[in-house]
Coordinates of C-alpha atoms in Angstrom, one line a residue:
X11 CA -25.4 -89.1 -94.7
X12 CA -22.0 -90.3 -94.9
X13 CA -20.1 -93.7 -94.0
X14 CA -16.5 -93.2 -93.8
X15 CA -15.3 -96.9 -93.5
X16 CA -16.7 -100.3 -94.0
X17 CA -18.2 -101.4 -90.5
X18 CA -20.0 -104.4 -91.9
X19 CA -21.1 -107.0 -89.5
X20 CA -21.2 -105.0 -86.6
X21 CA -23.8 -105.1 -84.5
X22 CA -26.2 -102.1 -83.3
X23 CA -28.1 -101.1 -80.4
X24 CA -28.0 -100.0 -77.2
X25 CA -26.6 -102.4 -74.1
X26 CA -29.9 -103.9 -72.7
X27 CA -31.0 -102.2 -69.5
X28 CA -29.9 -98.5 -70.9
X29 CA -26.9 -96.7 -71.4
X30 CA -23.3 -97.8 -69.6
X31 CA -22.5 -95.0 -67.4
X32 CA -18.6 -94.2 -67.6
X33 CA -17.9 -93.7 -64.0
X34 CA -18.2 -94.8 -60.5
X35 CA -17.0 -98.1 -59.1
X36 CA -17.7 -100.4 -61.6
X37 CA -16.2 -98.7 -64.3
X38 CA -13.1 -97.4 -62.2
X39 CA -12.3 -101.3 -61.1
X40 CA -12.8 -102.5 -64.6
X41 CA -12.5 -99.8 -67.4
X42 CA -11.0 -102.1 -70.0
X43 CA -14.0 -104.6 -69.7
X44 CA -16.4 -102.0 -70.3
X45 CA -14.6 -100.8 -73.6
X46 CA -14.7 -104.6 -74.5
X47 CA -18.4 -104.7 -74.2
X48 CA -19.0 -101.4 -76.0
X49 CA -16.8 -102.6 -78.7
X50 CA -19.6 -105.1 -79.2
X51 CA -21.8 -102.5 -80.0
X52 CA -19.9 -101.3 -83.2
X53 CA -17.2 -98.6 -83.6
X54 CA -19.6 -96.6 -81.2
X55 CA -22.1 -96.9 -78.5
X56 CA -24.4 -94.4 -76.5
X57 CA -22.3 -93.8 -73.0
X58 CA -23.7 -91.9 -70.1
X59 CA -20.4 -89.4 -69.3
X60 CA -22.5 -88.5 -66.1
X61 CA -25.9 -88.9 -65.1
X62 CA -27.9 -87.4 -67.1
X63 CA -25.8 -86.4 -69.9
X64 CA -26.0 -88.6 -72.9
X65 CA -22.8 -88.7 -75.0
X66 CA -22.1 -90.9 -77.9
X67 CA -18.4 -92.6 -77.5
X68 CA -16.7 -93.9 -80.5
X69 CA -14.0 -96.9 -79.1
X70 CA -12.7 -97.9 -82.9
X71 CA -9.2 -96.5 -83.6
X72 CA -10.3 -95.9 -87.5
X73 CA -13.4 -94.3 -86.6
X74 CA -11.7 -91.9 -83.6
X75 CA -9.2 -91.4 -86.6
X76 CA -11.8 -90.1 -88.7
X77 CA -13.3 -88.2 -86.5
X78 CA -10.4 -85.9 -85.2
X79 CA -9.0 -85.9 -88.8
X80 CA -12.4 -84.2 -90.1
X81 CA -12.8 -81.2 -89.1
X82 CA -15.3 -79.8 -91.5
X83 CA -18.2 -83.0 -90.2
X84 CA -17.3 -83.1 -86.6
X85 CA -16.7 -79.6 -85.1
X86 CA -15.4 -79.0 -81.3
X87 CA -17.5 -75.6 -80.8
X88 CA -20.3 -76.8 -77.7
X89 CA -22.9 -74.2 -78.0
X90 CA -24.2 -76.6 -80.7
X91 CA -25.0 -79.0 -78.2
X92 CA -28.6 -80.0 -78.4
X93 CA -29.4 -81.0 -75.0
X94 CA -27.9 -78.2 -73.4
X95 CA -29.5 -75.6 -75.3
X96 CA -33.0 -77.3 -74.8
X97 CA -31.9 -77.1 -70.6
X98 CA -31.6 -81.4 -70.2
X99 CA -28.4 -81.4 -68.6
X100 CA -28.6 -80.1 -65.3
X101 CA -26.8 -77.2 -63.7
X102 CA -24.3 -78.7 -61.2
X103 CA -23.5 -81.8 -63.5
X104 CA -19.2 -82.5 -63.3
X105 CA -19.9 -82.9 -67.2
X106 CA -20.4 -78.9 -67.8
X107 CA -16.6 -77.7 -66.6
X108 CA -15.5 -80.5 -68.9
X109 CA -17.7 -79.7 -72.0
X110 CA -19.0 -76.3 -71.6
X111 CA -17.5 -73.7 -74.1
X112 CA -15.3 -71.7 -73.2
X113 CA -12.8 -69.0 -75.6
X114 CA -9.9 -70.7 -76.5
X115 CA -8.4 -73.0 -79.4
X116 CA -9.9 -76.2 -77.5
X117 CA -13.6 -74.8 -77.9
X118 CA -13.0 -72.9 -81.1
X119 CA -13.4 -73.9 -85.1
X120 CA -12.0 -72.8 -88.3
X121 CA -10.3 -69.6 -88.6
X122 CA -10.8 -68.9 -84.8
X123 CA -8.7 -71.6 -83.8
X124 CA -6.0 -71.5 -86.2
X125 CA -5.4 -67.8 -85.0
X126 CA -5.8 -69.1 -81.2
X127 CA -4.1 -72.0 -81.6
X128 CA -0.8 -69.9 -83.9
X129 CA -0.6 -68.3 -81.1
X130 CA -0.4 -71.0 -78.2
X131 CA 2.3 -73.4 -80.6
X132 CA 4.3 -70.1 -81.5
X133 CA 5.0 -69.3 -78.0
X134 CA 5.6 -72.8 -76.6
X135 CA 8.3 -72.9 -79.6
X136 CA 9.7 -70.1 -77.9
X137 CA 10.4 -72.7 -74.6
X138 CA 13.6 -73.7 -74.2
X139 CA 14.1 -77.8 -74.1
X140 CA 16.9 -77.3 -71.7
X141 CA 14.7 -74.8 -69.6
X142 CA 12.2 -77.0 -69.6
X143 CA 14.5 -80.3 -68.4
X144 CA 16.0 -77.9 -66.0
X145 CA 13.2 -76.7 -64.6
X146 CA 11.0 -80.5 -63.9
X147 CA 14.9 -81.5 -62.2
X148 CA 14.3 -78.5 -60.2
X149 CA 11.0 -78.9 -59.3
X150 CA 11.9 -82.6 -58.6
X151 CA 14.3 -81.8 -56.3
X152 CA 12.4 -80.0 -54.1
X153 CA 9.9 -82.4 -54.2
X154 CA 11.7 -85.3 -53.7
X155 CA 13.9 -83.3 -50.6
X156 CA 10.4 -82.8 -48.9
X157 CA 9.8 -86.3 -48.3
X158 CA 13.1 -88.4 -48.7
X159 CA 14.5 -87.6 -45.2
X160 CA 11.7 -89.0 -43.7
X161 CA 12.6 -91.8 -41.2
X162 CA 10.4 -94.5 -42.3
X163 CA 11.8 -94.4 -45.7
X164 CA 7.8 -94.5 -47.5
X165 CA 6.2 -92.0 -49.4
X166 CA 2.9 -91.7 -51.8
X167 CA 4.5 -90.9 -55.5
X168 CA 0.5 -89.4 -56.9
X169 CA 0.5 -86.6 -54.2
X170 CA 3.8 -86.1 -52.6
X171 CA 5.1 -85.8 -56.4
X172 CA 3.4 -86.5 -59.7
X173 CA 0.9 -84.2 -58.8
X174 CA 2.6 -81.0 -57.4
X175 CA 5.4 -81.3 -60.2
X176 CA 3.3 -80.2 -63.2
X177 CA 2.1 -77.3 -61.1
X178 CA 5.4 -76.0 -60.0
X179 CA 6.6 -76.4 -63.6
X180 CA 4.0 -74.4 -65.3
X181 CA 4.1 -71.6 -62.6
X182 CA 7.4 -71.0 -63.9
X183 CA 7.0 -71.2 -67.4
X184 CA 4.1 -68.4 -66.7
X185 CA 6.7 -66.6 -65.2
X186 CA 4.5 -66.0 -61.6
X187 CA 5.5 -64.4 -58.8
X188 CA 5.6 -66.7 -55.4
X189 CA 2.3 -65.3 -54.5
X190 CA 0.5 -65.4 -58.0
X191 CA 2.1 -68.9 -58.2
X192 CA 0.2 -69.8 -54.8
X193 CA -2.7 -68.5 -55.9
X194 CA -2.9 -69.9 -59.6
X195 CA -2.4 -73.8 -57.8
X196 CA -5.0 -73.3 -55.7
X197 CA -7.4 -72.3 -58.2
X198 CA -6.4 -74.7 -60.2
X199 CA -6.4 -77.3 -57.6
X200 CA -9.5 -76.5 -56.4
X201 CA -11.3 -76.5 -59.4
X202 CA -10.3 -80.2 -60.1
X203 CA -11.3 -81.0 -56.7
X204 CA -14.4 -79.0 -56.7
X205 CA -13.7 -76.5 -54.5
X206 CA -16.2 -73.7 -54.2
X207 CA -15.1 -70.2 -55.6
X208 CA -11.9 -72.2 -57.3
X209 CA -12.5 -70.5 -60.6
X210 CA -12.9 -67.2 -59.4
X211 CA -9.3 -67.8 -57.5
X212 CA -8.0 -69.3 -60.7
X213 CA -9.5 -66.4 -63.0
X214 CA -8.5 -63.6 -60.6
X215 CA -5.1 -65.0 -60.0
X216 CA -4.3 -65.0 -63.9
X217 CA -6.1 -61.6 -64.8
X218 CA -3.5 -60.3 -62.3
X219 CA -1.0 -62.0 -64.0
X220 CA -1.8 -60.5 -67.3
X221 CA -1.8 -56.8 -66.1
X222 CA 1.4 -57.6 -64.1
X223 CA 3.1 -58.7 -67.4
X224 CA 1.5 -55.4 -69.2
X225 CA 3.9 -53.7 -67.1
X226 CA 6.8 -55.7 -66.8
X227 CA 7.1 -58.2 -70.0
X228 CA 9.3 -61.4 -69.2
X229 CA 10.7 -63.9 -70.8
X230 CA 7.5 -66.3 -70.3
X231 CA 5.0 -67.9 -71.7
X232 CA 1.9 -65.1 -70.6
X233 CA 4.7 -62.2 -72.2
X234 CA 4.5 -64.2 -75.6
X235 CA 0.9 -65.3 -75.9
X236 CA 0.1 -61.1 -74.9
X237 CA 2.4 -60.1 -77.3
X238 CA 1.9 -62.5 -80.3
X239 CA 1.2 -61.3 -83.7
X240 CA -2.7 -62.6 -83.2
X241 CA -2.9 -60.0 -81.0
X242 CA -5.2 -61.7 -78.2
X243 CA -7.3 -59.8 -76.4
X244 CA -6.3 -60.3 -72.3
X245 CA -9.5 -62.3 -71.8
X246 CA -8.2 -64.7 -74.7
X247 CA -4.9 -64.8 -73.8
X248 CA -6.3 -66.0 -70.0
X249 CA -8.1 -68.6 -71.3
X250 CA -5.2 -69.9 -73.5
X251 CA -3.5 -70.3 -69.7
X252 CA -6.1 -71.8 -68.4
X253 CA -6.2 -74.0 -71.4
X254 CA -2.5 -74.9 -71.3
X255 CA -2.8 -75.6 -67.4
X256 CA -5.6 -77.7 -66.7
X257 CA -4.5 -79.5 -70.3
X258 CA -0.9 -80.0 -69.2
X259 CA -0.9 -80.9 -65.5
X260 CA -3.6 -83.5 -64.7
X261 CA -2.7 -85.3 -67.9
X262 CA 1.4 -85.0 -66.7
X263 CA 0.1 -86.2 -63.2
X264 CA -1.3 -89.2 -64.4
X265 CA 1.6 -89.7 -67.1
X266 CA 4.4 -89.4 -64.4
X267 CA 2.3 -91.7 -61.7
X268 CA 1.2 -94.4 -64.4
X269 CA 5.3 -94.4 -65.7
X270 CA 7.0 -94.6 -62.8
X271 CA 4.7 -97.4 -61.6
X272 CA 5.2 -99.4 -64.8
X273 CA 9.0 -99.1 -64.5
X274 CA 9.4 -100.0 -60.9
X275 CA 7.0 -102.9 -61.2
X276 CA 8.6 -106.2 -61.0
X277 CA 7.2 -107.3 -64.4
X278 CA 9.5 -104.4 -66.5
X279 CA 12.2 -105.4 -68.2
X280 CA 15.3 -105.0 -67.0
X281 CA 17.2 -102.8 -69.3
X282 CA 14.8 -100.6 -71.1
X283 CA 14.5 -97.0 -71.0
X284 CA 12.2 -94.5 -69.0
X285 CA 11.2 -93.7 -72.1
X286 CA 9.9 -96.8 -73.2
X287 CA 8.0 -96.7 -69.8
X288 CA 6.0 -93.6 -70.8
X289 CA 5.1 -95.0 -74.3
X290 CA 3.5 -97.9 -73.1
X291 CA 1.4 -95.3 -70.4
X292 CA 0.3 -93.4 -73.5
X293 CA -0.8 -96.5 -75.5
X294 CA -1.9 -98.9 -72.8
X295 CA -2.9 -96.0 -69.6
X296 CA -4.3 -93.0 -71.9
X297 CA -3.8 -90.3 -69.4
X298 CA -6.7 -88.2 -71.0
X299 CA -9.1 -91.5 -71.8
X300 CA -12.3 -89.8 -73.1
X301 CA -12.5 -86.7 -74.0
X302 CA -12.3 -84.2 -77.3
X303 CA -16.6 -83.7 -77.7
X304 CA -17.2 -82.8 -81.1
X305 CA -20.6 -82.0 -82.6
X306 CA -21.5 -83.4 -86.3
X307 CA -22.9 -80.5 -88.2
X308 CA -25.0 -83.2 -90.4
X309 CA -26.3 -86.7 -89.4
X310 CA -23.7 -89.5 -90.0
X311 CA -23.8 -93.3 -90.4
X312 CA -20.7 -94.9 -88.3
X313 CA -21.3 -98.3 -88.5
X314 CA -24.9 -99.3 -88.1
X315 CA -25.7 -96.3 -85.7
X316 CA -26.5 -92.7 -86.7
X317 CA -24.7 -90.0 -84.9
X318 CA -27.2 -87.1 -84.8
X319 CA -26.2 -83.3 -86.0
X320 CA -25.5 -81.6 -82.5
X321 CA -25.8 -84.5 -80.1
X322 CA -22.2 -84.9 -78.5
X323 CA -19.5 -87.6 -79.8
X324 CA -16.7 -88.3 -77.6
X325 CA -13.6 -90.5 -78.4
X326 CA -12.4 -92.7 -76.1
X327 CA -8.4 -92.3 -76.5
X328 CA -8.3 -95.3 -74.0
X329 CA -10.4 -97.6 -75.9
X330 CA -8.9 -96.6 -79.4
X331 CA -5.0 -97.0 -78.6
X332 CA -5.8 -101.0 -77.4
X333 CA -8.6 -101.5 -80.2
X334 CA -7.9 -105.0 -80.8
X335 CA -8.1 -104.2 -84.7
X336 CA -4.7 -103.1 -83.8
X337 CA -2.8 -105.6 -81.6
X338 CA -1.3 -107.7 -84.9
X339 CA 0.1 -104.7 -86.5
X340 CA 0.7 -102.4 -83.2
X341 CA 4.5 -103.6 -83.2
X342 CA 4.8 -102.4 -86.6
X343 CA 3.5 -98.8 -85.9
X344 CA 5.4 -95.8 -84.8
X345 CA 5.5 -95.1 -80.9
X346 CA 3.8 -91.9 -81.6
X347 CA 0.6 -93.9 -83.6
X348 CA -1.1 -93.8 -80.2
X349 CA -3.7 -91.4 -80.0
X350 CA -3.1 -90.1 -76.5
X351 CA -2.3 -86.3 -78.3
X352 CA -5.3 -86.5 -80.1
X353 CA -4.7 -86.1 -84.0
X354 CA -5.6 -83.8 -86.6
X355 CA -6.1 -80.0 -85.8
X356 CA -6.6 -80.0 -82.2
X357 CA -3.8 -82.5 -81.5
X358 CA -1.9 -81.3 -78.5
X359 CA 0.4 -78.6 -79.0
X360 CA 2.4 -79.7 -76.2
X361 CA 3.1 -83.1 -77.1
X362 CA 7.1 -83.0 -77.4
X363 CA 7.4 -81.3 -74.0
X364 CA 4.8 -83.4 -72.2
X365 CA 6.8 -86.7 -72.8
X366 CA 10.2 -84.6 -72.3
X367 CA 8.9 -83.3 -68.3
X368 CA 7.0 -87.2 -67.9
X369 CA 10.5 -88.6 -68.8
X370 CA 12.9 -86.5 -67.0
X371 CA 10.3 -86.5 -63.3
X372 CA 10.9 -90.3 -63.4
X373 CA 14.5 -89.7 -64.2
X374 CA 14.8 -87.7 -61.6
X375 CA 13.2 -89.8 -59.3
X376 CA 15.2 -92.7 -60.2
X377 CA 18.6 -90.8 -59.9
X378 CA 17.6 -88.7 -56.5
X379 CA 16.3 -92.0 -55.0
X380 CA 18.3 -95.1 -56.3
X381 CA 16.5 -98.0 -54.7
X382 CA 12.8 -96.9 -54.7
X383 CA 10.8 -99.3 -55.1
X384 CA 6.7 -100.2 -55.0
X385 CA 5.2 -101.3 -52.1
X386 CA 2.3 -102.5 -53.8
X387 CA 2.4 -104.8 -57.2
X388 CA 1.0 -102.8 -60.0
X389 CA -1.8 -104.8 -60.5
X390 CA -3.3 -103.8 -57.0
X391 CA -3.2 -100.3 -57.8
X392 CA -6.4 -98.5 -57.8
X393 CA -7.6 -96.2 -60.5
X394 CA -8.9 -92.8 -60.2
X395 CA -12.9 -93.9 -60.7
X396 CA -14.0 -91.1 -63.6
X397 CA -14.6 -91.2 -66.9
X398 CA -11.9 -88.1 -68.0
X399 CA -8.7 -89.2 -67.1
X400 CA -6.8 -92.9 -66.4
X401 CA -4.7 -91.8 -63.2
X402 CA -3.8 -94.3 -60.5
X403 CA -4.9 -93.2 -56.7
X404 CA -2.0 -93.9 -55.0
X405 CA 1.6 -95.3 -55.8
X406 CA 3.0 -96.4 -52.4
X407 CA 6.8 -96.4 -52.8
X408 CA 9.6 -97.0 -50.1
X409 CA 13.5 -96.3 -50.6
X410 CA 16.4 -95.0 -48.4
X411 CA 15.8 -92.0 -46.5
X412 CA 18.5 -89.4 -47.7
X413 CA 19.0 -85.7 -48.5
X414 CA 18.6 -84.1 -51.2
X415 CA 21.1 -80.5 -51.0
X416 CA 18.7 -77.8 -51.6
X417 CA 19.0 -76.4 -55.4
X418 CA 20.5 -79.7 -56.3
X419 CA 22.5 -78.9 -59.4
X420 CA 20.4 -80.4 -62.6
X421 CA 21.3 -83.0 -65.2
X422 CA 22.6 -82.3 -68.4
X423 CA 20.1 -81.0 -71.0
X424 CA 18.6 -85.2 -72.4
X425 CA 18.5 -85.1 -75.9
X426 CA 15.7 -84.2 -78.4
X427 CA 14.8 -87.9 -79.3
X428 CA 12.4 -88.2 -76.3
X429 CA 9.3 -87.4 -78.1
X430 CA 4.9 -88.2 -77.7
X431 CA 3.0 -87.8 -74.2
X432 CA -0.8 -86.6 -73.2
X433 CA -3.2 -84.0 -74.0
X434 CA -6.1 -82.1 -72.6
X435 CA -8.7 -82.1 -70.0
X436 CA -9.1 -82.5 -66.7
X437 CA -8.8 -84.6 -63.2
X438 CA -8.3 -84.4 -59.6
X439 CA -5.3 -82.7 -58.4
X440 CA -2.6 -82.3 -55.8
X441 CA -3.0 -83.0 -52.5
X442 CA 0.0 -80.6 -50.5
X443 CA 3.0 -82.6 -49.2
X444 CA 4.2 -82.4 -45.8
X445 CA 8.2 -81.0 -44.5
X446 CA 9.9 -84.0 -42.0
X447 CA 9.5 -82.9 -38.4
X448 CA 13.0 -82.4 -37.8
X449 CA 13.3 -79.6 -41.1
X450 CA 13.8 -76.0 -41.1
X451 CA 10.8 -74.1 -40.3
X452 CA 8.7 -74.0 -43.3
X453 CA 8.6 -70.9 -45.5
X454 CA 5.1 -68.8 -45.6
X455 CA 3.2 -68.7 -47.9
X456 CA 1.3 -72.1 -50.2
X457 CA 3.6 -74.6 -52.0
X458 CA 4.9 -71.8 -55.1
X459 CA 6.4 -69.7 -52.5
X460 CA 7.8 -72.6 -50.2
X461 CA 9.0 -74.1 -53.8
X462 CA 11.1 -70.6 -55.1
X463 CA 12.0 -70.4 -51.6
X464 CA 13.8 -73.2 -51.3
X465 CA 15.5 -72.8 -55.1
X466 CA 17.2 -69.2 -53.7
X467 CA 18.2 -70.9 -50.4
X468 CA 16.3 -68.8 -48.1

């Protein structure tokens, strides 16, 4: 047994009429009230993530910090989870895509995942900052041109937007083809939306991806991880993509959404940066806000409760980064304290360029669209009722219809002192966006294709 910080005088137990369950209305109205009553509990509390499945969820900032910071007690590898291998979690439960193992560095312990996980941070250092602030201008663009013309002058930010943007982004930094592109968004749309035969589109889409860049190498991100001295094997190196993709964009969906929202409600301050905007998403809106399972591999005391060797621990980034433990010293702390990225060895390897594409997309939108502004206070907004992720539903916005010239020529490259935004798992994605009546006739093919399209003017 071990007890890893004094937790004295906190009480233990369950909440009274059985576990909370972390999802549905009640918690999507009111998340930060039921973090308030688990904190009661101690620096953990048995949650149910989905019915039926049993997790224990640690809400203290020092304890989540112990926990990702210890590898060697708390271990991310699922097949050691108890009530799965003894066939209590049932087959169809929306926990299983979430926690299930799978082969990559987020799944993986030890020497496995420092050779996966080499292999994913070498190649993003490979990326470009400039590429990458060129490409979310890009992809804002285009966006931005598909709805801005409209004659009512309105437009919903989550799906016309912060949700397509990721997705466009990362189909170039793969280095698809228009078609793959299509097919890789609808996979991975559909698997966040729970589409039937999504992951077979997803998994199909990328295997062809794989033996397309066995034949022609590129300067992309699939070229680097097949090539990298860890020499993946192609199922590895297509479960590193799939890692990278569901990791990056529904967390950089919520990020952009939650930003923007802040910054245009009336209750910013005038005068501070976008930046600022997407620091206080990460510490107050946690765009992944419980995630990271990890399995003791002996029985640990935390507080007064005892966390059982195999039984699932989740942290709760949410709960953690506004731990009230925190909120005399938080002004004292760095901007990158929060715990949105995780910490310790599987902290997001993406963090730097997360916050960079969050930053310029509201950028952008602020610069394409100069008096945008909400339609709703923030306050009114509606969250995304799940347990995973802290997105908003909708983010009604209305502004001065306009054009944007197609391939609209990109910002200057921002500087490298943007710096901390999300990390992995998963949420529901884009919904498509529609062309003004009065366009040009719509390209074929699905939103990749309409998107590279429109960059080479056709």
């Amino acid at each position: 047994m071990q007890q890893p910080f004094d937790t004295s005088g906190a009480p233990a137990g369950c909440p009274a009429h059985g576990n909370v369950p972390l999802y549905g209305s009640d918690f999507g109205s009111d998340p930060e009230n039921m973090y308030a009553q688990l904190r009661t509990l101690g620096p953990s509390a048995p949650v149910d993530i989905a019915p039926d499945v049993e997790v224990e969820l640690v809400t203290s900032y020092d304890a989540s910090l112990y926990i990702l910071q210890n590898p060697t007690l708390f271990v991310r590898d699922s097949r050691r989870w108890n009530a799965l291998n003894h066939g209590e979690i049932p087959a169809d439960s929306p926990a299983l895509p979430m926690m299930g193992y799978r082969p990559n560095a987020l799944f993986s312990d030890g020497a496995a995942h420092a050779r996966l996980r080499q292999a994913v941070t070498d190649s993003l250092a490979t990326v470009d900052q400039s590429r990458i602030v060129r490409l979310t201008q890009q992809s804002a663009d285009y966006l931005i041109s598909q709805f801005s013309s409209e004659a009512l002058g309105q437009a919903e930010l989550m799906s016309a937007y912060a949700q397509p943007l990721p997705l466009l982004v990362f189909g170039e930094l793969f280095g698809c083809p228009p078609e793959l592109g299509d097919r890789v968004i609808a996979g991975i749309t559909g698997i966040f939306q729970g589409t039937p035969g999504a992951d077979e589109t997803l998994g199909g889409a990328l295997a062809e991806l794989i033996a397309l860049k066995r034949r022609q190498p590129g300067e992309d991100l699939t070229t680097r991880l097949m090539v990298h001295s860890s020499r993946l094997t192609d199922e590895e190196v297509l479960h590193q993509l799939v890692t990278l993709l569901s990791g990056g964009t529904a967390p950089l969906t919520a990020s952009i959404g939650t930003s923007a929202a802040l910054y245009l409600s009336d209750d910013w301050p005038s005068g501070l940066p976008v930046e600022d905007a997407v620091v206080k998403t990460l510490w107050n809106y946690a765009p992944i806000a419980n995630y990271a399972a990890h399995y003791p591999t002996q029985d640990v005391e935390l507080g007064e409760r005892t966390l059982h060797a195999g039984d699932p621990v989740l942290i709760s980034f949410a709960a953690a980064n506004t731990d009230p433990k925190l909120t005399a010293h938080r002004e004292q702390l760095s901007s990158k304290a929060h715990l949105a990225f995780g910490a310790g060895p599987h902290a997001c390897p993406a963090k730097d360029p997360a916050f960079m594409i969050a930053a310029t997309a509201v950028e952008s939108l602020l610069n394409r669209l100069p008096d945008v502004e909400m339609r709703v206070p923030f306050k009114e907004l509606a969250w995304v009722p799940a347990p995973w992720s802290r997105q908003l539903v909708t983010v009604p916005i209305r502004y001065t219809p306009r054009t944007v010239p197609s391939a609209a020529k990109p910002r200057p490259p921002r500087p490298a002192s943007a710096q901390v935004a999300p990390s992995a798992a998963a949420m529901p994605q884009p919904a498509g966006f529609s062309r003004p009546s009065h366009a040009a006739p719509k390209p074929k093919g699905g939103m990749f294709s309409r998107f590279r399209a429109w960059v080479n003017g056709e």
